[in-house]
Short mmCIF file of C-alpha atoms in Angstrom, two decimals:
data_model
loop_
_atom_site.label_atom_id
_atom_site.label_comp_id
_atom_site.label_asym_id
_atom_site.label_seq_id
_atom_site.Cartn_x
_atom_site.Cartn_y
_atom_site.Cartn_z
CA UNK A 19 30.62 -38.97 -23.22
CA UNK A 20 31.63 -38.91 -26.94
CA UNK A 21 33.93 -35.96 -26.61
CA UNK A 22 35.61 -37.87 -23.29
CA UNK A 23 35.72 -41.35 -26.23
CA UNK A 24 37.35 -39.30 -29.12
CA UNK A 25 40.11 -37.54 -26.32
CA UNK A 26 40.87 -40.65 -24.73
CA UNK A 27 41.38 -42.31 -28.35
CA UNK A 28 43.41 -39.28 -29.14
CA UNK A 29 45.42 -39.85 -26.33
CA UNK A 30 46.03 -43.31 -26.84
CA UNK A 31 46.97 -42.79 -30.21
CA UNK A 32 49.27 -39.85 -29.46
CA UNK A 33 50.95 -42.31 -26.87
CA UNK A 34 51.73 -44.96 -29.95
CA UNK A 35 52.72 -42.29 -32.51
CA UNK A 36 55.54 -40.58 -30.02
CA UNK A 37 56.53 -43.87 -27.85
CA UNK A 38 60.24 -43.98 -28.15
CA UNK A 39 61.45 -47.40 -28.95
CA UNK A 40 65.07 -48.23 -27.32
CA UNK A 41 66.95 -47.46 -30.91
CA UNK A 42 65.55 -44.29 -30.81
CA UNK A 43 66.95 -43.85 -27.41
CA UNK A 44 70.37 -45.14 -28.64
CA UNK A 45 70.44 -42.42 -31.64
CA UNK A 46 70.30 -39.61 -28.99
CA UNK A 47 73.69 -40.50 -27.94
CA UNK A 48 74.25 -41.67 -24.42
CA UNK A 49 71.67 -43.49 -22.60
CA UNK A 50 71.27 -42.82 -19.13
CA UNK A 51 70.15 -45.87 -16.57
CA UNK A 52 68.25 -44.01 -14.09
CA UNK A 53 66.56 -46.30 -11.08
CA UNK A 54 63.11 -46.79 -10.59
CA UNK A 55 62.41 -46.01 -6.90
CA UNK A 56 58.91 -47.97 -6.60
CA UNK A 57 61.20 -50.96 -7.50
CA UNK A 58 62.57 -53.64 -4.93
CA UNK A 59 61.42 -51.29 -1.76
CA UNK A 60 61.40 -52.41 1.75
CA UNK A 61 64.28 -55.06 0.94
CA UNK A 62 66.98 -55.76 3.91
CA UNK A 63 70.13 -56.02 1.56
CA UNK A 64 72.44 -57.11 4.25
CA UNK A 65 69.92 -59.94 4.69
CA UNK A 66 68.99 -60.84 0.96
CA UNK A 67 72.25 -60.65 -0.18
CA UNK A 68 74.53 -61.20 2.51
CA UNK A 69 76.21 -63.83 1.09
CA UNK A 70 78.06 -60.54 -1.02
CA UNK A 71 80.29 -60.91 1.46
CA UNK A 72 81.55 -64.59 0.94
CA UNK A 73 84.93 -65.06 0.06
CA UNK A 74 86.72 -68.86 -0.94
CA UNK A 75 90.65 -69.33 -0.44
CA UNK A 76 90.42 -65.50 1.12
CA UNK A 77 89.24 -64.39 -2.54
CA UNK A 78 85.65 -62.42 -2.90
CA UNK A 79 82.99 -64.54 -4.67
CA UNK A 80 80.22 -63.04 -3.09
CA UNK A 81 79.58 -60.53 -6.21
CA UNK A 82 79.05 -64.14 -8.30
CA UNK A 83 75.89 -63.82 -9.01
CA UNK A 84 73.12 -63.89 -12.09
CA UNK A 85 69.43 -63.33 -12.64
CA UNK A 86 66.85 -64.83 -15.25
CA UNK A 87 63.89 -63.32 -15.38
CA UNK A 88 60.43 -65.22 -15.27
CA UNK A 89 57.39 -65.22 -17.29
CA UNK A 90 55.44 -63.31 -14.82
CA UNK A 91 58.56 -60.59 -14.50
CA UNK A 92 59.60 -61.93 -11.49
CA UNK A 93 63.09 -62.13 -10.34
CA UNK A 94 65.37 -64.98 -9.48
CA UNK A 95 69.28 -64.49 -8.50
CA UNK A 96 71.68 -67.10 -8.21
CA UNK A 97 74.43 -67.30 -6.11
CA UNK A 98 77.79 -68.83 -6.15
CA UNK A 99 78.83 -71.69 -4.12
CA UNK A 100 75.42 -71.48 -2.90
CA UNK A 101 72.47 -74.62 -2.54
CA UNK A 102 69.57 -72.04 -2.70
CA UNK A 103 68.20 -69.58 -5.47
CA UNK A 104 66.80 -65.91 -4.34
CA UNK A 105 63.23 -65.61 -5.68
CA UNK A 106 61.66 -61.94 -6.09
CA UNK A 107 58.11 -60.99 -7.63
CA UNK A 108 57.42 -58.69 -10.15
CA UNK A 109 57.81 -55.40 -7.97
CA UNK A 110 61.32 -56.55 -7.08
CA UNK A 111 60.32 -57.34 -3.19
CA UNK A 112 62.13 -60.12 -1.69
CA UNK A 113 60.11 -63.74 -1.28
CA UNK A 114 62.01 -66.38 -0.20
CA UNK A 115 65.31 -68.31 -0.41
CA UNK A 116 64.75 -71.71 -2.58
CA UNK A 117 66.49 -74.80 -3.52
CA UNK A 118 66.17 -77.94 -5.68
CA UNK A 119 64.43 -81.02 -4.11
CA UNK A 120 64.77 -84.39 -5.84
CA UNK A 121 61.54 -86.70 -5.96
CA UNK A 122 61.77 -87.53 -2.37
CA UNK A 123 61.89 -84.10 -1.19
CA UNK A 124 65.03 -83.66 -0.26
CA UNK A 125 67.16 -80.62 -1.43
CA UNK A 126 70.27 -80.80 -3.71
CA UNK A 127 73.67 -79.95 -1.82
CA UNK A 128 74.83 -78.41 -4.70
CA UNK A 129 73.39 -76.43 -7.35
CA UNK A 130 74.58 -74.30 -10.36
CA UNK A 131 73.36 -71.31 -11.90
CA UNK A 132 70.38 -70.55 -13.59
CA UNK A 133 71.16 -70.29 -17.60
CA UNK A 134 66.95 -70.13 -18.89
CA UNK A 135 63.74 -71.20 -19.15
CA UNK A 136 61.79 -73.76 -20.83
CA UNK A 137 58.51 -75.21 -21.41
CA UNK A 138 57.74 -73.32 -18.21
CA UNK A 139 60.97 -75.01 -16.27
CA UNK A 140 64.19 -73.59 -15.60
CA UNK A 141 67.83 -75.26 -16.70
CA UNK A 142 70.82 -74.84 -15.20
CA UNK A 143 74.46 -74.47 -16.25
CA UNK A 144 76.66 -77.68 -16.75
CA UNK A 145 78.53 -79.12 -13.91
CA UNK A 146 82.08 -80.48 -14.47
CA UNK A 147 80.49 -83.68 -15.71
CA UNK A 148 78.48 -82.24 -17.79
CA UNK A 149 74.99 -82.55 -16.31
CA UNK A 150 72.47 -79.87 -16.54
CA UNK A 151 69.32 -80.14 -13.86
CA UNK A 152 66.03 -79.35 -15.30
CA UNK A 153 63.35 -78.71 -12.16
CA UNK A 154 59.86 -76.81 -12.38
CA UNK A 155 59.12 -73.27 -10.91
CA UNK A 156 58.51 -74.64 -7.30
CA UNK A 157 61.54 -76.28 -6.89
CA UNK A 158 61.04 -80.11 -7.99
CA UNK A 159 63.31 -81.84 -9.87
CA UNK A 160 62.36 -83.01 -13.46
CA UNK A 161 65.39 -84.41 -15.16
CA UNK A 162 69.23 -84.16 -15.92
CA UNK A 163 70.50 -82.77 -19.48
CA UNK A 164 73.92 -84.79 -20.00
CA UNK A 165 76.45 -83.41 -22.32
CA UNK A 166 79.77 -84.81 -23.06
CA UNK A 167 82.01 -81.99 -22.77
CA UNK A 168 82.62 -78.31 -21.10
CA UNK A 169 79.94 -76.04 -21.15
CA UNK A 170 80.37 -72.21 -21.06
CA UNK A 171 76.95 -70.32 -22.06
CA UNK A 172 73.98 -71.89 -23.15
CA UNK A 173 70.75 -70.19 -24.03
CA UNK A 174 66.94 -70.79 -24.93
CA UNK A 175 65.66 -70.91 -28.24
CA UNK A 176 62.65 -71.77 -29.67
CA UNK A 177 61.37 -75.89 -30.94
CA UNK A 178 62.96 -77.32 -27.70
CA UNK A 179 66.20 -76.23 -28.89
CA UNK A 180 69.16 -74.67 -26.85
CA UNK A 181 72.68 -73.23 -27.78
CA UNK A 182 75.34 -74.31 -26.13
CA UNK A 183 79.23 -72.77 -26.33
CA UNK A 184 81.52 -76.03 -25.94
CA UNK A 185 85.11 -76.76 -25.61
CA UNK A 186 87.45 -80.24 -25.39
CA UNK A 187 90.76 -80.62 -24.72
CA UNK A 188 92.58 -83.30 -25.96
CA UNK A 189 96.39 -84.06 -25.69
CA UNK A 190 97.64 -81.96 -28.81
CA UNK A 191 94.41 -79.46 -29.62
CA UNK A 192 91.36 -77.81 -28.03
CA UNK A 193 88.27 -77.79 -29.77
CA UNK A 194 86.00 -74.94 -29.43
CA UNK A 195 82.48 -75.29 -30.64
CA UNK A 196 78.51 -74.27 -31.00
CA UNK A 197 76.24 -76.70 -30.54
CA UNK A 198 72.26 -76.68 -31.01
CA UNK A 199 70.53 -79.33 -28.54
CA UNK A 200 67.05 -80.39 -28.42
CA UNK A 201 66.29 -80.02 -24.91
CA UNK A 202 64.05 -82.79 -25.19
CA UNK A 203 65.73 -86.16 -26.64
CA UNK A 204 69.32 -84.47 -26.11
CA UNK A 205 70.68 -84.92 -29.77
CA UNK A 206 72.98 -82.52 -30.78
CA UNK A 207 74.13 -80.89 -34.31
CA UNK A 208 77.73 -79.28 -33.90
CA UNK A 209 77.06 -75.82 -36.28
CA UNK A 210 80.55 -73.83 -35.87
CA UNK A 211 84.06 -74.91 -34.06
CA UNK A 212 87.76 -74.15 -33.86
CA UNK A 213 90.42 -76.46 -33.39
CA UNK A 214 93.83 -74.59 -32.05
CA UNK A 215 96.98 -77.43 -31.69
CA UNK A 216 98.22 -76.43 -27.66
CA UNK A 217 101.81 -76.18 -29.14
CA UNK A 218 100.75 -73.26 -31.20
CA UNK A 219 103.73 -70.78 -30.65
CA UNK A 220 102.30 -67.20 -29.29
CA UNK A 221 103.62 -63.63 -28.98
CA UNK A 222 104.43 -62.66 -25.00
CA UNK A 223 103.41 -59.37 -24.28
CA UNK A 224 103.41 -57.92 -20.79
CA UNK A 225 100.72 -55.62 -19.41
CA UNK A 226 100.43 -53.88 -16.15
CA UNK A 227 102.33 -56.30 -14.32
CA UNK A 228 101.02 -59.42 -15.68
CA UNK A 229 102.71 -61.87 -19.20
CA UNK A 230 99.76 -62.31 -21.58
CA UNK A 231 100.52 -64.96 -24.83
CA UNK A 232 97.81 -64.86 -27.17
CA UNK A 233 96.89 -67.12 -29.84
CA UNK A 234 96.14 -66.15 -33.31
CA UNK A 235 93.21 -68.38 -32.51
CA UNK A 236 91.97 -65.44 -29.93
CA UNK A 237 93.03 -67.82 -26.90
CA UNK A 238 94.97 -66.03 -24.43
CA UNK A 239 96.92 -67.18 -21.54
CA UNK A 240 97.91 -65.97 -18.32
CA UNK A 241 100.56 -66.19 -15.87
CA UNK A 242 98.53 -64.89 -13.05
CA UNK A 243 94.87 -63.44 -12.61
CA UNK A 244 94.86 -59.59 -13.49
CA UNK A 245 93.61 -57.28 -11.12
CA UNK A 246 91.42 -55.18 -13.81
CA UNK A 247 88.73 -55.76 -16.51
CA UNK A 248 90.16 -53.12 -18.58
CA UNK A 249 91.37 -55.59 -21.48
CA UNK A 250 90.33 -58.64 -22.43
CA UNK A 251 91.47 -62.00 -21.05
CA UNK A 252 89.39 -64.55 -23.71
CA UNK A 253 87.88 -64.03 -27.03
CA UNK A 254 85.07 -67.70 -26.64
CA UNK A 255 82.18 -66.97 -28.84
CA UNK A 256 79.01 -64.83 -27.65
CA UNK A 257 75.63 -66.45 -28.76
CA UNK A 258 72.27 -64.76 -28.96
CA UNK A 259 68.82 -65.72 -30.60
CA UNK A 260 67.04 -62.97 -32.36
CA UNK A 261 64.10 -63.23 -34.51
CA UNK A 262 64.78 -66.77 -35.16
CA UNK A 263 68.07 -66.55 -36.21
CA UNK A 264 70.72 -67.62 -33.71
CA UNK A 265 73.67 -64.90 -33.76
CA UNK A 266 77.18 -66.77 -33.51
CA UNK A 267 79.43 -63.84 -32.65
CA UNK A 268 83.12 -64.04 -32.90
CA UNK A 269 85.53 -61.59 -30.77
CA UNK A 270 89.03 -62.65 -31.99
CA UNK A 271 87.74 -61.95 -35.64
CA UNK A 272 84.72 -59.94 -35.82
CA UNK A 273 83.06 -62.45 -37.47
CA UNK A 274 79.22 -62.57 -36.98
CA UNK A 275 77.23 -66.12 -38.35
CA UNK A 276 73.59 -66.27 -38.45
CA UNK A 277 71.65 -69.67 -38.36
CA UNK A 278 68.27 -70.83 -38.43
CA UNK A 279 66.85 -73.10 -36.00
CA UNK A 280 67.91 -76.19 -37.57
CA UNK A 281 71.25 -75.22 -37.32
CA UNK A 282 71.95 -73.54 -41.32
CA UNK A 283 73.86 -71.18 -41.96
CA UNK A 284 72.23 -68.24 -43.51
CA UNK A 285 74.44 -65.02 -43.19
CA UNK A 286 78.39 -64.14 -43.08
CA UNK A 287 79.31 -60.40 -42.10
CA UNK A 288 82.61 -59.19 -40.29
CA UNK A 289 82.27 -56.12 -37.99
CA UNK A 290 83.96 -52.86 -39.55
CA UNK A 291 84.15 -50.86 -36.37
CA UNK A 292 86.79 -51.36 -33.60
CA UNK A 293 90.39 -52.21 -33.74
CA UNK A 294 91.79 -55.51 -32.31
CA UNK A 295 94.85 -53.86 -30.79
CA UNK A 296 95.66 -51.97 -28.13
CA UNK A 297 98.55 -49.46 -29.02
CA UNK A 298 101.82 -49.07 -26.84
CA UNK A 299 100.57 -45.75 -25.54
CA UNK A 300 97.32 -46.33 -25.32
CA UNK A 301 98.24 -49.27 -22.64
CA UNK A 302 100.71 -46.82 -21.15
CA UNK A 303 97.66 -44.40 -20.63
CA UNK A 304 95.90 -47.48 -18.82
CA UNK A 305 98.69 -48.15 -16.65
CA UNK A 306 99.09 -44.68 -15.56
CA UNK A 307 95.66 -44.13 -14.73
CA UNK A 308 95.35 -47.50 -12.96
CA UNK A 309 98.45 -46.54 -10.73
CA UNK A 310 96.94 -43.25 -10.07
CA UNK A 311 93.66 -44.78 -9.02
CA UNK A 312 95.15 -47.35 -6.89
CA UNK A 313 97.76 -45.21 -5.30
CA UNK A 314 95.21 -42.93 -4.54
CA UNK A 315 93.23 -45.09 -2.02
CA UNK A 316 90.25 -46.25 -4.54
CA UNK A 317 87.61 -47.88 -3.30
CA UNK A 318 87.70 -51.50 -3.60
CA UNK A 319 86.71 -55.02 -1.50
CA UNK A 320 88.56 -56.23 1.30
CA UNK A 321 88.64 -58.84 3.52
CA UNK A 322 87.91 -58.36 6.99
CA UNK A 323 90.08 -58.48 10.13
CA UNK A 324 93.56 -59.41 9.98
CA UNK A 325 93.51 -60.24 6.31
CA UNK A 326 92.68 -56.93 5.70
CA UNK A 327 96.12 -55.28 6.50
CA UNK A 328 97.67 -57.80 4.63
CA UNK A 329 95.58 -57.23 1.66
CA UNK A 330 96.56 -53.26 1.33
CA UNK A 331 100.39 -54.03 1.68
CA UNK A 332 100.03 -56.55 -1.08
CA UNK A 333 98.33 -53.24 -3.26
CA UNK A 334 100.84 -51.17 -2.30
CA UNK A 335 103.71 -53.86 -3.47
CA UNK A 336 101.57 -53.95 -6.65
CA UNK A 337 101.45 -50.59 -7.05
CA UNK A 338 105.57 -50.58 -6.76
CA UNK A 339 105.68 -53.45 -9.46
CA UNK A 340 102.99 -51.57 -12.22
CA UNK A 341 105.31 -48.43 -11.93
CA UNK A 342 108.63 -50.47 -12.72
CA UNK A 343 106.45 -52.32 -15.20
CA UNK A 344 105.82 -49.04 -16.94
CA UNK A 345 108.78 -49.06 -19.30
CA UNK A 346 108.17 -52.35 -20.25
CA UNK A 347 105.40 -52.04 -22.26
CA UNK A 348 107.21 -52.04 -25.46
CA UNK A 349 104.56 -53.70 -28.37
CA UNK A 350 100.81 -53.63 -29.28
CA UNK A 351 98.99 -56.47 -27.99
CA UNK A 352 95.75 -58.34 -29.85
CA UNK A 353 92.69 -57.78 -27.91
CA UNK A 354 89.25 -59.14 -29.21
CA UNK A 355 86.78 -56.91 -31.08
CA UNK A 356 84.11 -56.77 -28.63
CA UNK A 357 83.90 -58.18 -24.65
CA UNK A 358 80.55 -59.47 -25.16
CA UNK A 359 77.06 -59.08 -26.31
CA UNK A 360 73.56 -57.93 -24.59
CA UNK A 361 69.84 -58.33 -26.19
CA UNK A 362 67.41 -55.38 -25.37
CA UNK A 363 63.71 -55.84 -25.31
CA UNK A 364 62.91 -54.59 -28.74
CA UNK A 365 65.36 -57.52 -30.19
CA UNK A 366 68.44 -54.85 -31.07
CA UNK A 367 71.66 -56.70 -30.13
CA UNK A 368 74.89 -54.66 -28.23
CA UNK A 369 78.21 -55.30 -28.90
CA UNK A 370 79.92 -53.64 -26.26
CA UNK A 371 83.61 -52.57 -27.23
CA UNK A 372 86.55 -53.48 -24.99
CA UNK A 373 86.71 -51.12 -22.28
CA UNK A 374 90.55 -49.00 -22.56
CA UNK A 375 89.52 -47.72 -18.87
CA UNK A 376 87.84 -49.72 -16.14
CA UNK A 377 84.67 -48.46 -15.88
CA UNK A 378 84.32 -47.31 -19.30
CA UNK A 379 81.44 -48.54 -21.93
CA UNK A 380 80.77 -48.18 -25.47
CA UNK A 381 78.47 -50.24 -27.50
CA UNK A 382 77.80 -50.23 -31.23
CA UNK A 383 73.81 -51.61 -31.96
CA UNK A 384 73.34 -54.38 -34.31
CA UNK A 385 69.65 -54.57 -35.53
CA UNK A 386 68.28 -57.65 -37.89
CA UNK A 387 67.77 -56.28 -41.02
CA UNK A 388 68.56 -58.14 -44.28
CA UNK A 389 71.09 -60.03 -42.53
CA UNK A 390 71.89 -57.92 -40.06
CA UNK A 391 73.07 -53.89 -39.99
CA UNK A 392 74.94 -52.24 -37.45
CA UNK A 393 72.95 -48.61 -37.45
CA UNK A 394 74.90 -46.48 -34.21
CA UNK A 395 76.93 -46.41 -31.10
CA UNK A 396 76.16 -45.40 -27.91
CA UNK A 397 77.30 -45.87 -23.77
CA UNK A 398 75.46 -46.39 -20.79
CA UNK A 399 76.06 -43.66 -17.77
CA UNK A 400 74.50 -44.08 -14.40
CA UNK A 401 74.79 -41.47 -11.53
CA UNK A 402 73.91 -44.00 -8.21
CA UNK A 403 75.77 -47.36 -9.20
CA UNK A 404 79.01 -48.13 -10.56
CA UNK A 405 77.93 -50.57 -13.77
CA UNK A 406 78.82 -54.09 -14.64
CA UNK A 407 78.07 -54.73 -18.02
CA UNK A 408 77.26 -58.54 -18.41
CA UNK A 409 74.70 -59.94 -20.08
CA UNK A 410 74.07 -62.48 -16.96
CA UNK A 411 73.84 -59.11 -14.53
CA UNK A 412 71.37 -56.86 -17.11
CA UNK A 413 68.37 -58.29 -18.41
CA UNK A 414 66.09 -55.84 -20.80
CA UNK A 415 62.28 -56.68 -19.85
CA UNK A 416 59.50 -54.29 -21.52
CA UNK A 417 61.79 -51.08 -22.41
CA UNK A 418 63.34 -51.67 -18.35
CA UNK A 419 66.85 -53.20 -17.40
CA UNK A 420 66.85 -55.43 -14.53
CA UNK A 421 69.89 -55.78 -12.91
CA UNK A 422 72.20 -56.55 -10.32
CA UNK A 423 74.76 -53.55 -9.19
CA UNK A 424 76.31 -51.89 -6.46
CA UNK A 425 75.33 -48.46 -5.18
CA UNK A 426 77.87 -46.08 -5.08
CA UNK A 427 78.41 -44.97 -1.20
CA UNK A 428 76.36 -47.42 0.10
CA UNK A 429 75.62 -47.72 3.99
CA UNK A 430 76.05 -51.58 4.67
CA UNK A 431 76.13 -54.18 1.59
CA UNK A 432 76.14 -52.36 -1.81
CA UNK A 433 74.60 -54.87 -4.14
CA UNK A 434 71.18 -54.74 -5.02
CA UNK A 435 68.59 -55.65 -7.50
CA UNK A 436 67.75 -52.73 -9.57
CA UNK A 437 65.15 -51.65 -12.02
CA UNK A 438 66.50 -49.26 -14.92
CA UNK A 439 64.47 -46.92 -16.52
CA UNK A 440 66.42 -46.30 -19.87
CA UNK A 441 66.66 -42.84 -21.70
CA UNK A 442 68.06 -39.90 -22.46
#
């Protein structure tokens, strides 16, 4: 029995010496997201998900979606234009559909996202009035969080506090800001903004087919939605809270702020890596190989029926206007440092690069150390989905990425909930 004590000790031991942490992982170079098969089995996706297939004014919202994860490592996915939440438990098997209910039990026609938890409730995203619903984990409505302007992303903290990205718009000037909130009495302590006059003149570049004008403040405008995520189209600020510190990233400059709880500053650093330009032949190479893969028949959504015709003449007509477009791409545009910015498990932040190819992914990791260091650079591969890297659609839990991607050659709907074993 004392030999089978010391082994087992041994073992254990061995087990906590050679356990890889995730920045070990990193360091090897690129990380492969392979799927754990004991994960989210026996699941009807064209049931669970079906609403993948909505579309609104004949455009595809159904891939609008997010997850949070719970305190118990269950799973709950929101949906867009939806009035109910998708609730799965901890093995990733499908519960039930669920939906707020005010005090007298009836449900809420219209909900919005899920952003966090807190105090053991969750909290929404801000409706165009500004009002955030707090409600418990069995539906019931607690309160409403009111703030006076636009909310993009808002996270959890610690204290009661939550971080908010903000923006107003005003006749002459936008102001974009960071705000800390107590998520109990509501007051608010503004800790970073931007103020950019709307008659600030802009250079007009054109890429693929589409007139960008960007802003020396990082804002840039467009004269029509794009049909790829190969460049940037913003450059708001991406927040994070790590170690007590909340990170106050800044795309358009590289600028990354550090802040205690109470809103002080603590740390000022400016990436070093990346370029904030993409060269005139390096957005000729993404033009060429967009009109390759286009005019080649890629794979992409459609609408169904009648629509459907309509919507591949309409690719071939923009396939026509990207090649005549070619030429035109005459002068380096701005693009912000980094798209955006995703916490792991082990508190390592990364800043993902802007993608030069659709599809593409490179991020450099960013640990807390003495103010922060960035220590190496690394991608994310996966052989059985085609990746979406966003920080509300990959959520690092215990070493394991939860997420929410489409399988390559799927039978049926291709979105599912996936678990991610990360490594090597």
């Amino acid at each position: 029995m004392k030999k089978l004590l010391v082994l087992l000790s041994f073992m254990f031991l061995a087990h906590g010496l050679f356990a890889q942490s995730l920045l070990d992982i990193y360091k090897k170079g690129t990380v492969k997201l392979v799927p754990d098969t004991e994960f989210a089995q026996g699941n009807n996706w064209d049931k669970v998900f079906a609403s993948y297939y909505d579309t609104l004014y004949h455009t595809h919202i159904g891939a609008r979606k997010s997850l949070v994860l719970m305190p118990n490592g269950s799973v709950v996915v929101s949906h867009a234009y939806k009035n109910f939440y998708s609730l799965f438990d901890a093995n990733g098997k499908f519960v039930k559909e669920f939906g707020i209910k005010d005090k007298s039990g009836k449900q809420f026609k219209k909900i919005q996202a899920i952003e966090g938890i807190m105090n053991n409730s969750f909290f929404t995203g801000a409706d165009n009035m500004g009002k955030m619903i707090v409600f418990d984990f069995d539906g019931n409505y607690t309160r409403t969080l009111t703030l006076n302007y636009s909310v993009g992303n808002v996270i959890p903290m610690k204290n009661n506090k939550i971080a908010v990205i903000g923006w107003v718009i005003w006749k002459d000037k936008t102001r974009d800001f960071v705000a800390i909130v107590d998520y109990e009495t509501n007051e608010q302590k503004i800790i970073w903004d931007q103020f950019t006059a709307t008659s600030e003149p802009c250079t007009s570049s054109t890429l693929f087919h589409y007139s960008y004008c960007f802003e020396k403040s990082g804002t840039i405008h467009i004269s029509t939605m794009p049909y790829t995520n190969s460049v940037g189209l913003s450059a708001p600020p991406q927040i994070a809270f790590v170690n007590d510190r909340l990170v106050v990233a800044l795309p358009h400059t590289g600028e990354i702020l550090l802040f205690d709880i109470e809103g002080n500053m603590k740390s000022k650093d400016k990436i070093g890596w990346g370029k904030n330009f993409l060269s005139v032949e390096d957005q000729k190479e993404i033009q060429r190989k967009a009109i390759e893969s286009y005019s080649s028949g890629r794979k992409m959504w459609m609408p169904e029926g009648a629509l459907q015709e309509e919507a591949q003449k309409a690719v071939k007509t923009m396939v026509e206007q990207m090649k005549a477009d070619l030429n035109k791409i005459t002068d380096p545009i701005p693009i912000p440092v980094f798209s955006n910015i995703i916490k792991d498990s082990d508190g390592n932040l990364l800043f993902f690069e802007m993608a030069e190819t659709e599809g593409a992914n490179k991020f450099n990791v960013w640990v807390y150390q003495n103010g922060g260091k960035f220590v190496t650079q690394s991608s994310f591969v996966c052989d059985d989905f085609d990746l979406v890297i966003n920080p509300s659609k990959m959520v690092f839990h215990k070493g394991y990425i939860y997420a929410l991607q489409t399988l390559k050659n799927a039978k049926g709907n291709p979105l599912r909930l996936v678990r991610f074993k990360v490594g090597n």
